[in-house]
PDB file of C-alpha atoms in Angstrom:
ATOM      1  CA  UNK A  23     191.543  81.923 -37.612  1.00  0.00           C
ATOM      2  CA  UNK A  24     195.113  82.642 -36.787  1.00  0.00           C
ATOM      3  CA  UNK A  25     197.429  79.173 -37.505  1.00  0.00           C
ATOM      4  CA  UNK A  26     199.906  78.551 -34.597  1.00  0.00           C
ATOM      5  CA  UNK A  27     203.473  78.074 -36.271  1.00  0.00           C
ATOM      6  CA  UNK A  28     204.410  74.860 -35.249  1.00  0.00           C
ATOM      7  CA  UNK A  29     208.904  74.687 -34.238  1.00  0.00           C
ATOM      8  CA  UNK A  30     208.809  71.681 -36.281  1.00  0.00           C
ATOM      9  CA  UNK A  31     207.877  73.269 -39.490  1.00  0.00           C
ATOM     10  CA  UNK A  32     209.893  76.243 -38.838  1.00  0.00           C
ATOM     11  CA  UNK A  33     213.326  73.856 -38.858  1.00  0.00           C
ATOM     12  CA  UNK A  34     212.229  72.469 -42.050  1.00  0.00           C
ATOM     13  CA  UNK A  35     211.610  75.587 -44.180  1.00  0.00           C
ATOM     14  CA  UNK A  36     214.406  76.791 -43.064  1.00  0.00           C
ATOM     15  CA  UNK A  37     216.755  73.690 -43.071  1.00  0.00           C
ATOM     16  CA  UNK A  38     215.430  73.266 -47.126  1.00  0.00           C
ATOM     17  CA  UNK A  39     216.765  77.034 -47.468  1.00  0.00           C
ATOM     18  CA  UNK A  40     220.149  76.101 -45.984  1.00  0.00           C
ATOM     19  CA  UNK A  41     220.107  73.460 -47.764  1.00  0.00           C
ATOM     20  CA  UNK A  42     219.388  74.801 -51.281  1.00  0.00           C
ATOM     21  CA  UNK A  43     222.025  77.907 -50.639  1.00  0.00           C
ATOM     22  CA  UNK A  44     224.931  75.232 -50.285  1.00  0.00           C
ATOM     23  CA  UNK A  45     223.562  72.897 -53.335  1.00  0.00           C
ATOM     24  CA  UNK A  46     222.630  73.751 -56.740  1.00  0.00           C
ATOM     25  CA  UNK A  47     224.558  75.350 -59.133  1.00  0.00           C
ATOM     26  CA  UNK A  48     223.112  79.051 -57.940  1.00  0.00           C
ATOM     27  CA  UNK A  49     224.219  77.789 -54.828  1.00  0.00           C
ATOM     28  CA  UNK A  50     227.428  77.069 -55.193  1.00  0.00           C
ATOM     29  CA  UNK A  51     228.095  79.809 -57.721  1.00  0.00           C
ATOM     30  CA  UNK A  52     226.764  82.237 -54.628  1.00  0.00           C
ATOM     31  CA  UNK A  53     229.315  80.033 -52.697  1.00  0.00           C
ATOM     32  CA  UNK A  54     232.466  80.215 -54.871  1.00  0.00           C
ATOM     33  CA  UNK A  55     231.643  84.622 -55.123  1.00  0.00           C
ATOM     34  CA  UNK A  56     231.845  85.066 -51.351  1.00  0.00           C
ATOM     35  CA  UNK A  57     235.164  82.621 -50.348  1.00  0.00           C
ATOM     36  CA  UNK A  58     236.537  84.458 -53.477  1.00  0.00           C
ATOM     37  CA  UNK A  59     236.268  87.799 -52.308  1.00  0.00           C
ATOM     38  CA  UNK A  60     237.023  87.313 -48.742  1.00  0.00           C
ATOM     39  CA  UNK A  61     239.876  85.268 -49.569  1.00  0.00           C
ATOM     40  CA  UNK A  62     240.891  88.314 -51.267  1.00  0.00           C
ATOM     41  CA  UNK A  63     240.507  90.692 -48.558  1.00  0.00           C
ATOM     42  CA  UNK A  64     242.034  88.332 -46.150  1.00  0.00           C
ATOM     43  CA  UNK A  65     245.112  88.276 -48.341  1.00  0.00           C
ATOM     44  CA  UNK A  66     245.789  91.444 -48.909  1.00  0.00           C
ATOM     45  CA  UNK A  67     243.803  94.002 -46.570  1.00  0.00           C
ATOM     46  CA  UNK A  68     243.024  92.304 -43.670  1.00  0.00           C
ATOM     47  CA  UNK A  69     246.541  90.382 -43.745  1.00  0.00           C
ATOM     48  CA  UNK A  70     248.297  93.857 -43.749  1.00  0.00           C
ATOM     49  CA  UNK A  71     246.554  95.378 -41.512  1.00  0.00           C
ATOM     50  CA  UNK A  72     248.837  96.560 -39.059  1.00  0.00           C
ATOM     51  CA  UNK A  73     250.520  98.186 -41.739  1.00  0.00           C
ATOM     52  CA  UNK A  74     246.885  99.857 -43.114  1.00  0.00           C
ATOM     53  CA  UNK A  75     246.039 101.283 -39.792  1.00  0.00           C
ATOM     54  CA  UNK A  76     249.188 103.012 -39.782  1.00  0.00           C
ATOM     55  CA  UNK A  77     248.846 105.364 -42.605  1.00  0.00           C
ATOM     56  CA  UNK A  78     247.104 108.612 -43.052  1.00  0.00           C
ATOM     57  CA  UNK A  79     245.704 107.363 -46.042  1.00  0.00           C
ATOM     58  CA  UNK A  80     243.297 105.136 -44.408  1.00  0.00           C
ATOM     59  CA  UNK A  81     242.600 107.034 -41.493  1.00  0.00           C
ATOM     60  CA  UNK A  82     241.073 109.442 -43.967  1.00  0.00           C
ATOM     61  CA  UNK A  83     238.874 106.964 -45.604  1.00  0.00           C
ATOM     62  CA  UNK A  84     237.934 106.251 -42.378  1.00  0.00           C
ATOM     63  CA  UNK A  85     236.886 109.270 -41.131  1.00  0.00           C
ATOM     64  CA  UNK A  86     235.008 109.940 -44.743  1.00  0.00           C
ATOM     65  CA  UNK A  87     233.071 106.901 -43.767  1.00  0.00           C
ATOM     66  CA  UNK A  88     232.730 107.247 -40.242  1.00  0.00           C
ATOM     67  CA  UNK A  89     231.059 111.224 -39.614  1.00  0.00           C
ATOM     68  CA  UNK A  90     234.678 112.394 -38.849  1.00  0.00           C
ATOM     69  CA  UNK A  91     235.838 110.231 -36.791  1.00  0.00           C
ATOM     70  CA  UNK A  92     238.502 107.478 -36.572  1.00  0.00           C
ATOM     71  CA  UNK A  93     240.498 107.401 -32.489  1.00  0.00           C
ATOM     72  CA  UNK A  94     237.978 104.098 -31.970  1.00  0.00           C
ATOM     73  CA  UNK A  95     238.674 102.076 -34.633  1.00  0.00           C
ATOM     74  CA  UNK A  96     242.598 102.869 -34.949  1.00  0.00           C
ATOM     75  CA  UNK A  97     242.544 101.516 -30.957  1.00  0.00           C
ATOM     76  CA  UNK A  98     241.547  98.178 -31.809  1.00  0.00           C
ATOM     77  CA  UNK A  99     243.871  95.387 -30.046  1.00  0.00           C
ATOM     78  CA  UNK A 100     243.846  93.062 -33.156  1.00  0.00           C
ATOM     79  CA  UNK A 101     244.131  95.165 -36.240  1.00  0.00           C
ATOM     80  CA  UNK A 102     242.908  92.049 -38.873  1.00  0.00           C
ATOM     81  CA  UNK A 103     239.686  91.953 -36.583  1.00  0.00           C
ATOM     82  CA  UNK A 104     239.261  95.756 -37.102  1.00  0.00           C
ATOM     83  CA  UNK A 105     239.427  96.108 -40.736  1.00  0.00           C
ATOM     84  CA  UNK A 106     237.659  92.452 -41.281  1.00  0.00           C
ATOM     85  CA  UNK A 107     234.691  95.254 -38.890  1.00  0.00           C
ATOM     86  CA  UNK A 108     234.991  97.844 -41.524  1.00  0.00           C
ATOM     87  CA  UNK A 109     234.641  95.703 -44.907  1.00  0.00           C
ATOM     88  CA  UNK A 110     232.123  93.222 -42.948  1.00  0.00           C
ATOM     89  CA  UNK A 111     229.747  95.996 -42.198  1.00  0.00           C
ATOM     90  CA  UNK A 112     229.320  96.674 -45.858  1.00  0.00           C
ATOM     91  CA  UNK A 113     229.558  93.451 -47.333  1.00  0.00           C
ATOM     92  CA  UNK A 114     227.636  91.328 -45.770  1.00  0.00           C
ATOM     93  CA  UNK A 115     224.451  93.298 -46.377  1.00  0.00           C
ATOM     94  CA  UNK A 116     225.261  93.308 -50.239  1.00  0.00           C
ATOM     95  CA  UNK A 117     225.673  89.709 -49.924  1.00  0.00           C
ATOM     96  CA  UNK A 118     221.597  89.380 -48.486  1.00  0.00           C
ATOM     97  CA  UNK A 119     220.681  91.294 -51.266  1.00  0.00           C
ATOM     98  CA  UNK A 120     222.336  88.746 -53.917  1.00  0.00           C
ATOM     99  CA  UNK A 121     221.753  85.253 -51.946  1.00  0.00           C
ATOM    100  CA  UNK A 122     218.567  86.224 -50.563  1.00  0.00           C
ATOM    101  CA  UNK A 123     216.592  87.930 -53.563  1.00  0.00           C
ATOM    102  CA  UNK A 124     214.736  85.038 -53.983  1.00  0.00           C
ATOM    103  CA  UNK A 125     213.212  84.123 -51.063  1.00  0.00           C
ATOM    104  CA  UNK A 126     209.946  84.112 -52.649  1.00  0.00           C
ATOM    105  CA  UNK A 127     209.798  85.552 -56.213  1.00  0.00           C
ATOM    106  CA  UNK A 128     210.366  82.266 -58.319  1.00  0.00           C
ATOM    107  CA  UNK A 129     208.406  79.915 -56.278  1.00  0.00           C
ATOM    108  CA  UNK A 130     205.700  82.303 -56.780  1.00  0.00           C
ATOM    109  CA  UNK A 131     205.987  82.433 -60.588  1.00  0.00           C
ATOM    110  CA  UNK A 132     206.031  78.763 -60.945  1.00  0.00           C
ATOM    111  CA  UNK A 133     203.121  78.008 -58.613  1.00  0.00           C
ATOM    112  CA  UNK A 134     205.589  75.999 -55.839  1.00  0.00           C
ATOM    113  CA  UNK A 135     204.286  77.448 -52.853  1.00  0.00           C
ATOM    114  CA  UNK A 136     200.718  76.148 -53.707  1.00  0.00           C
ATOM    115  CA  UNK A 137     202.528  72.499 -53.202  1.00  0.00           C
ATOM    116  CA  UNK A 138     204.317  74.493 -49.849  1.00  0.00           C
ATOM    117  CA  UNK A 139     201.205  75.148 -48.897  1.00  0.00           C
ATOM    118  CA  UNK A 140     200.171  71.614 -48.433  1.00  0.00           C
ATOM    119  CA  UNK A 141     202.947  70.992 -45.249  1.00  0.00           C
ATOM    120  CA  UNK A 142     203.097  74.399 -43.937  1.00  0.00           C
ATOM    121  CA  UNK A 143     201.645  77.413 -43.093  1.00  0.00           C
ATOM    122  CA  UNK A 144     201.770  80.830 -44.715  1.00  0.00           C
ATOM    123  CA  UNK A 145     203.184  82.027 -41.605  1.00  0.00           C
ATOM    124  CA  UNK A 146     205.799  78.791 -41.058  1.00  0.00           C
ATOM    125  CA  UNK A 147     206.724  79.397 -44.586  1.00  0.00           C
ATOM    126  CA  UNK A 148     207.944  82.842 -44.200  1.00  0.00           C
ATOM    127  CA  UNK A 149     209.188  82.953 -41.093  1.00  0.00           C
ATOM    128  CA  UNK A 150     210.978  79.766 -42.053  1.00  0.00           C
ATOM    129  CA  UNK A 151     212.511  80.871 -44.716  1.00  0.00           C
ATOM    130  CA  UNK A 152     213.864  84.473 -43.236  1.00  0.00           C
ATOM    131  CA  UNK A 153     215.287  82.007 -40.276  1.00  0.00           C
ATOM    132  CA  UNK A 154     216.977  79.844 -42.620  1.00  0.00           C
ATOM    133  CA  UNK A 155     218.097  83.385 -45.031  1.00  0.00           C
ATOM    134  CA  UNK A 156     219.567  84.821 -41.354  1.00  0.00           C
ATOM    135  CA  UNK A 157     221.378  81.228 -40.472  1.00  0.00           C
ATOM    136  CA  UNK A 158     222.707  81.419 -43.700  1.00  0.00           C
ATOM    137  CA  UNK A 159     224.707  84.748 -43.031  1.00  0.00           C
ATOM    138  CA  UNK A 160     225.167  84.355 -39.573  1.00  0.00           C
ATOM    139  CA  UNK A 161     226.861  80.835 -40.734  1.00  0.00           C
ATOM    140  CA  UNK A 162     229.008  83.251 -43.323  1.00  0.00           C
ATOM    141  CA  UNK A 163     229.733  86.169 -40.991  1.00  0.00           C
ATOM    142  CA  UNK A 164     231.285  83.278 -38.492  1.00  0.00           C
ATOM    143  CA  UNK A 165     233.219  81.680 -41.134  1.00  0.00           C
ATOM    144  CA  UNK A 166     234.796  85.043 -42.771  1.00  0.00           C
ATOM    145  CA  UNK A 167     235.608  86.184 -38.679  1.00  0.00           C
ATOM    146  CA  UNK A 168     236.907  82.625 -38.108  1.00  0.00           C
ATOM    147  CA  UNK A 169     239.380  82.968 -41.086  1.00  0.00           C
ATOM    148  CA  UNK A 170     240.541  86.277 -39.866  1.00  0.00           C
ATOM    149  CA  UNK A 171     241.089  85.452 -36.543  1.00  0.00           C
ATOM    150  CA  UNK A 172     243.453  82.537 -37.324  1.00  0.00           C
ATOM    151  CA  UNK A 173     245.291  84.815 -39.679  1.00  0.00           C
ATOM    152  CA  UNK A 174     245.739  87.071 -36.661  1.00  0.00           C
ATOM    153  CA  UNK A 175     246.878  84.388 -34.761  1.00  0.00           C
ATOM    154  CA  UNK A 176     249.490  83.533 -37.136  1.00  0.00           C
ATOM    155  CA  UNK A 177     250.824  86.550 -37.088  1.00  0.00           C
ATOM    156  CA  UNK A 178     251.149  86.694 -33.172  1.00  0.00           C
ATOM    157  CA  UNK A 179     249.373  84.030 -31.279  1.00  0.00           C
ATOM    158  CA  UNK A 180     248.461  86.255 -28.156  1.00  0.00           C
ATOM    159  CA  UNK A 181     245.718  87.905 -30.974  1.00  0.00           C
ATOM    160  CA  UNK A 182     243.614  84.694 -30.194  1.00  0.00           C
ATOM    161  CA  UNK A 183     242.615  85.455 -27.070  1.00  0.00           C
ATOM    162  CA  UNK A 184     242.309  89.242 -27.299  1.00  0.00           C
ATOM    163  CA  UNK A 185     240.580  88.573 -30.869  1.00  0.00           C
ATOM    164  CA  UNK A 186     238.122  86.519 -29.549  1.00  0.00           C
ATOM    165  CA  UNK A 187     237.021  88.718 -26.612  1.00  0.00           C
ATOM    166  CA  UNK A 188     236.314  91.474 -29.405  1.00  0.00           C
ATOM    167  CA  UNK A 189     234.820  88.883 -32.097  1.00  0.00           C
ATOM    168  CA  UNK A 190     232.321  88.201 -29.353  1.00  0.00           C
ATOM    169  CA  UNK A 191     230.980  91.798 -29.407  1.00  0.00           C
ATOM    170  CA  UNK A 192     231.556  91.751 -33.253  1.00  0.00           C
ATOM    171  CA  UNK A 193     229.320  88.757 -34.295  1.00  0.00           C
ATOM    172  CA  UNK A 194     226.310  89.787 -32.779  1.00  0.00           C
ATOM    173  CA  UNK A 195     226.492  93.494 -34.096  1.00  0.00           C
ATOM    174  CA  UNK A 196     226.958  91.868 -37.284  1.00  0.00           C
ATOM    175  CA  UNK A 197     223.823  89.706 -37.482  1.00  0.00           C
ATOM    176  CA  UNK A 198     221.675  92.393 -36.155  1.00  0.00           C
ATOM    177  CA  UNK A 199     222.994  94.755 -38.794  1.00  0.00           C
ATOM    178  CA  UNK A 200     222.123  92.100 -41.545  1.00  0.00           C
ATOM    179  CA  UNK A 201     218.567  91.848 -40.436  1.00  0.00           C
ATOM    180  CA  UNK A 202     216.633  94.632 -42.285  1.00  0.00           C
ATOM    181  CA  UNK A 203     218.357  93.990 -45.547  1.00  0.00           C
ATOM    182  CA  UNK A 204     217.151  90.944 -44.789  1.00  0.00           C
ATOM    183  CA  UNK A 205     213.351  91.952 -44.258  1.00  0.00           C
ATOM    184  CA  UNK A 206     213.671  94.083 -47.298  1.00  0.00           C
ATOM    185  CA  UNK A 207     214.611  91.419 -49.077  1.00  0.00           C
ATOM    186  CA  UNK A 208     212.188  89.183 -48.268  1.00  0.00           C
ATOM    187  CA  UNK A 209     209.460  92.357 -48.935  1.00  0.00           C
ATOM    188  CA  UNK A 210     210.426  93.130 -51.897  1.00  0.00           C
ATOM    189  CA  UNK A 211     210.850  89.264 -53.301  1.00  0.00           C
ATOM    190  CA  UNK A 212     206.933  88.601 -52.428  1.00  0.00           C
ATOM    191  CA  UNK A 213     205.852  91.666 -53.979  1.00  0.00           C
ATOM    192  CA  UNK A 214     208.419  91.296 -57.576  1.00  0.00           C
ATOM    193  CA  UNK A 215     208.123  88.819 -60.216  1.00  0.00           C
ATOM    194  CA  UNK A 216     211.818  88.217 -60.102  1.00  0.00           C
ATOM    195  CA  UNK A 217     215.195  88.237 -58.013  1.00  0.00           C
ATOM    196  CA  UNK A 218     216.321  90.643 -60.272  1.00  0.00           C
ATOM    197  CA  UNK A 219     213.919  93.084 -60.184  1.00  0.00           C
ATOM    198  CA  UNK A 220     213.723  92.947 -55.883  1.00  0.00           C
ATOM    199  CA  UNK A 221     217.361  93.646 -56.118  1.00  0.00           C
ATOM    200  CA  UNK A 222     216.756  96.271 -58.569  1.00  0.00           C
ATOM    201  CA  UNK A 223     214.332  97.642 -56.363  1.00  0.00           C
ATOM    202  CA  UNK A 224     216.600  97.249 -53.099  1.00  0.00           C
ATOM    203  CA  UNK A 225     218.993  99.444 -55.185  1.00  0.00           C
ATOM    204  CA  UNK A 226     216.167 101.995 -55.825  1.00  0.00           C
ATOM    205  CA  UNK A 227     215.541 102.466 -52.501  1.00  0.00           C
ATOM    206  CA  UNK A 228     218.907 102.389 -50.677  1.00  0.00           C
ATOM    207  CA  UNK A 229     220.353 104.888 -52.822  1.00  0.00           C
ATOM    208  CA  UNK A 230     217.796 107.003 -53.990  1.00  0.00           C
ATOM    209  CA  UNK A 231     215.075 106.518 -50.871  1.00  0.00           C
ATOM    210  CA  UNK A 232     218.175 107.894 -49.106  1.00  0.00           C
ATOM    211  CA  UNK A 233     218.896 110.622 -51.033  1.00  0.00           C
ATOM    212  CA  UNK A 234     215.645 111.800 -51.251  1.00  0.00           C
ATOM    213  CA  UNK A 235     214.688 111.978 -47.144  1.00  0.00           C
ATOM    214  CA  UNK A 236     218.368 113.891 -46.929  1.00  0.00           C
ATOM    215  CA  UNK A 237     216.536 116.173 -49.795  1.00  0.00           C
ATOM    216  CA  UNK A 238     213.226 116.252 -47.626  1.00  0.00           C
ATOM    217  CA  UNK A 239     214.793 117.059 -44.590  1.00  0.00           C
ATOM    218  CA  UNK A 240     217.105 119.784 -45.802  1.00  0.00           C
ATOM    219  CA  UNK A 241     214.310 121.635 -47.674  1.00  0.00           C
ATOM    220  CA  UNK A 242     211.697 121.892 -45.111  1.00  0.00           C
ATOM    221  CA  UNK A 243     213.531 121.041 -42.167  1.00  0.00           C
ATOM    222  CA  UNK A 244     211.203 118.240 -41.082  1.00  0.00           C
ATOM    223  CA  UNK A 245     211.600 114.930 -39.283  1.00  0.00           C
ATOM    224  CA  UNK A 246     215.478 114.190 -39.069  1.00  0.00           C
ATOM    225  CA  UNK A 247     214.470 110.657 -37.620  1.00  0.00           C
ATOM    226  CA  UNK A 248     213.425 109.684 -41.057  1.00  0.00           C
ATOM    227  CA  UNK A 249     217.068 109.495 -41.803  1.00  0.00           C
ATOM    228  CA  UNK A 250     216.859 105.765 -40.035  1.00  0.00           C
ATOM    229  CA  UNK A 251     214.175 104.949 -42.102  1.00  0.00           C
ATOM    230  CA  UNK A 252     216.429 103.145 -44.505  1.00  0.00           C
ATOM    231  CA  UNK A 253     218.441 100.067 -43.889  1.00  0.00           C
ATOM    232  CA  UNK A 254     221.959 101.431 -43.090  1.00  0.00           C
ATOM    233  CA  UNK A 255     221.246 104.539 -41.704  1.00  0.00           C
ATOM    234  CA  UNK A 256     223.808 103.455 -39.072  1.00  0.00           C
ATOM    235  CA  UNK A 257     226.634 102.061 -41.180  1.00  0.00           C
ATOM    236  CA  UNK A 258     228.966 105.661 -40.322  1.00  0.00           C
ATOM    237  CA  UNK A 259     228.578 105.397 -37.024  1.00  0.00           C
ATOM    238  CA  UNK A 260     229.185 102.218 -36.423  1.00  0.00           C
ATOM    239  CA  UNK A 261     232.400 101.906 -37.756  1.00  0.00           C
ATOM    240  CA  UNK A 262     234.028 103.892 -34.965  1.00  0.00           C
ATOM    241  CA  UNK A 263     233.420 101.678 -32.163  1.00  0.00           C
ATOM    242  CA  UNK A 264     235.035  98.554 -30.113  1.00  0.00           C
ATOM    243  CA  UNK A 265     234.180  96.123 -27.411  1.00  0.00           C
ATOM    244  CA  UNK A 266     230.124  96.456 -26.468  1.00  0.00           C
ATOM    245  CA  UNK A 267     230.164  99.657 -27.974  1.00  0.00           C
ATOM    246  CA  UNK A 268     229.543  98.210 -31.108  1.00  0.00           C
ATOM    247  CA  UNK A 269     226.012  97.184 -30.716  1.00  0.00           C
ATOM    248  CA  UNK A 270     225.466 100.645 -29.344  1.00  0.00           C
ATOM    249  CA  UNK A 271     223.350 101.484 -32.586  1.00  0.00           C
ATOM    250  CA  UNK A 272     221.974  98.165 -32.587  1.00  0.00           C
ATOM    251  CA  UNK A 273     217.837  99.515 -31.964  1.00  0.00           C
ATOM    252  CA  UNK A 274     217.658 101.370 -35.728  1.00  0.00           C
ATOM    253  CA  UNK A 275     218.055  97.912 -37.546  1.00  0.00           C
ATOM    254  CA  UNK A 276     216.120  95.777 -35.031  1.00  0.00           C
ATOM    255  CA  UNK A 277     213.193  99.065 -35.204  1.00  0.00           C
ATOM    256  CA  UNK A 278     213.706  98.770 -39.158  1.00  0.00           C
ATOM    257  CA  UNK A 279     213.817  94.772 -39.340  1.00  0.00           C
ATOM    258  CA  UNK A 280     210.595  95.129 -36.954  1.00  0.00           C
ATOM    259  CA  UNK A 281     208.819  96.923 -39.557  1.00  0.00           C
ATOM    260  CA  UNK A 282     209.333  95.478 -42.315  1.00  0.00           C
ATOM    261  CA  UNK A 283     208.828  92.242 -41.477  1.00  0.00           C
ATOM    262  CA  UNK A 284     205.448  93.237 -40.272  1.00  0.00           C
ATOM    263  CA  UNK A 285     204.601  95.034 -43.286  1.00  0.00           C
ATOM    264  CA  UNK A 286     205.970  91.378 -45.131  1.00  0.00           C
ATOM    265  CA  UNK A 287     203.956  89.282 -42.597  1.00  0.00           C
ATOM    266  CA  UNK A 288     201.099  91.101 -43.280  1.00  0.00           C
ATOM    267  CA  UNK A 289     201.435  91.208 -47.453  1.00  0.00           C
ATOM    268  CA  UNK A 290     202.333  87.792 -47.177  1.00  0.00           C
ATOM    269  CA  UNK A 291     199.224  86.543 -45.966  1.00  0.00           C
ATOM    270  CA  UNK A 292     197.074  88.059 -48.440  1.00  0.00           C
ATOM    271  CA  UNK A 293     199.114  87.616 -51.336  1.00  0.00           C
ATOM    272  CA  UNK A 294     198.065  85.301 -53.777  1.00  0.00           C
ATOM    273  CA  UNK A 295     200.056  82.642 -54.419  1.00  0.00           C
TER     274      UNK A 295
END
């Protein structure tokens, strides 16, 4: 018999994940590393975005990562936000790989999930933790984006309203972008015995998996849509977008997330805890 998920139980599980992320030694180290990385980026490349976006070397770099196109990203009204967009597309998925690697692994090894099962069902635990980590990433994205907008407004106060209109689309695009990575780490955390093993397998899947698919397509000319099977396959196409266009590739990560979350739900439901 299927247990109907209770909203209150989901909120409690999600809230506990958020509290755990912002407390304790591991949480403080992770938060400190995040703040340090973004402080460096804000002070140097993002703070000097107006200068960097006019440099041929930067244009060449963007073209190398964006399928040879860089015209749209260079036309953003707020250079700082454009630079933030380029870095955020790749850095927040990396944040998920490290922060969300231990959604289930340690608790399964220590047997604490059996205690949690006395208060919540397996579905509530799975989806509550997914929700908690999604809220965590959303908060981190919002903090970094807010700092970027403030820096842009210090350079030119007129950038604030313009930046808010562009950030209106950037925020949901980045949240959608991290979804498949979050779903992947949830699945690996269920299957692996430790957070380190989860991270190792994630790196293998995201790097060697993509190369293997490209090799199969090149050798046999089969199913070019297979390139969308690996999270992040749409990143290069997303760089050179703007405004509502940043959501033009949202369907790919959404479909990846649905498949990975379905697999995670199924395996967690039958996994020995």
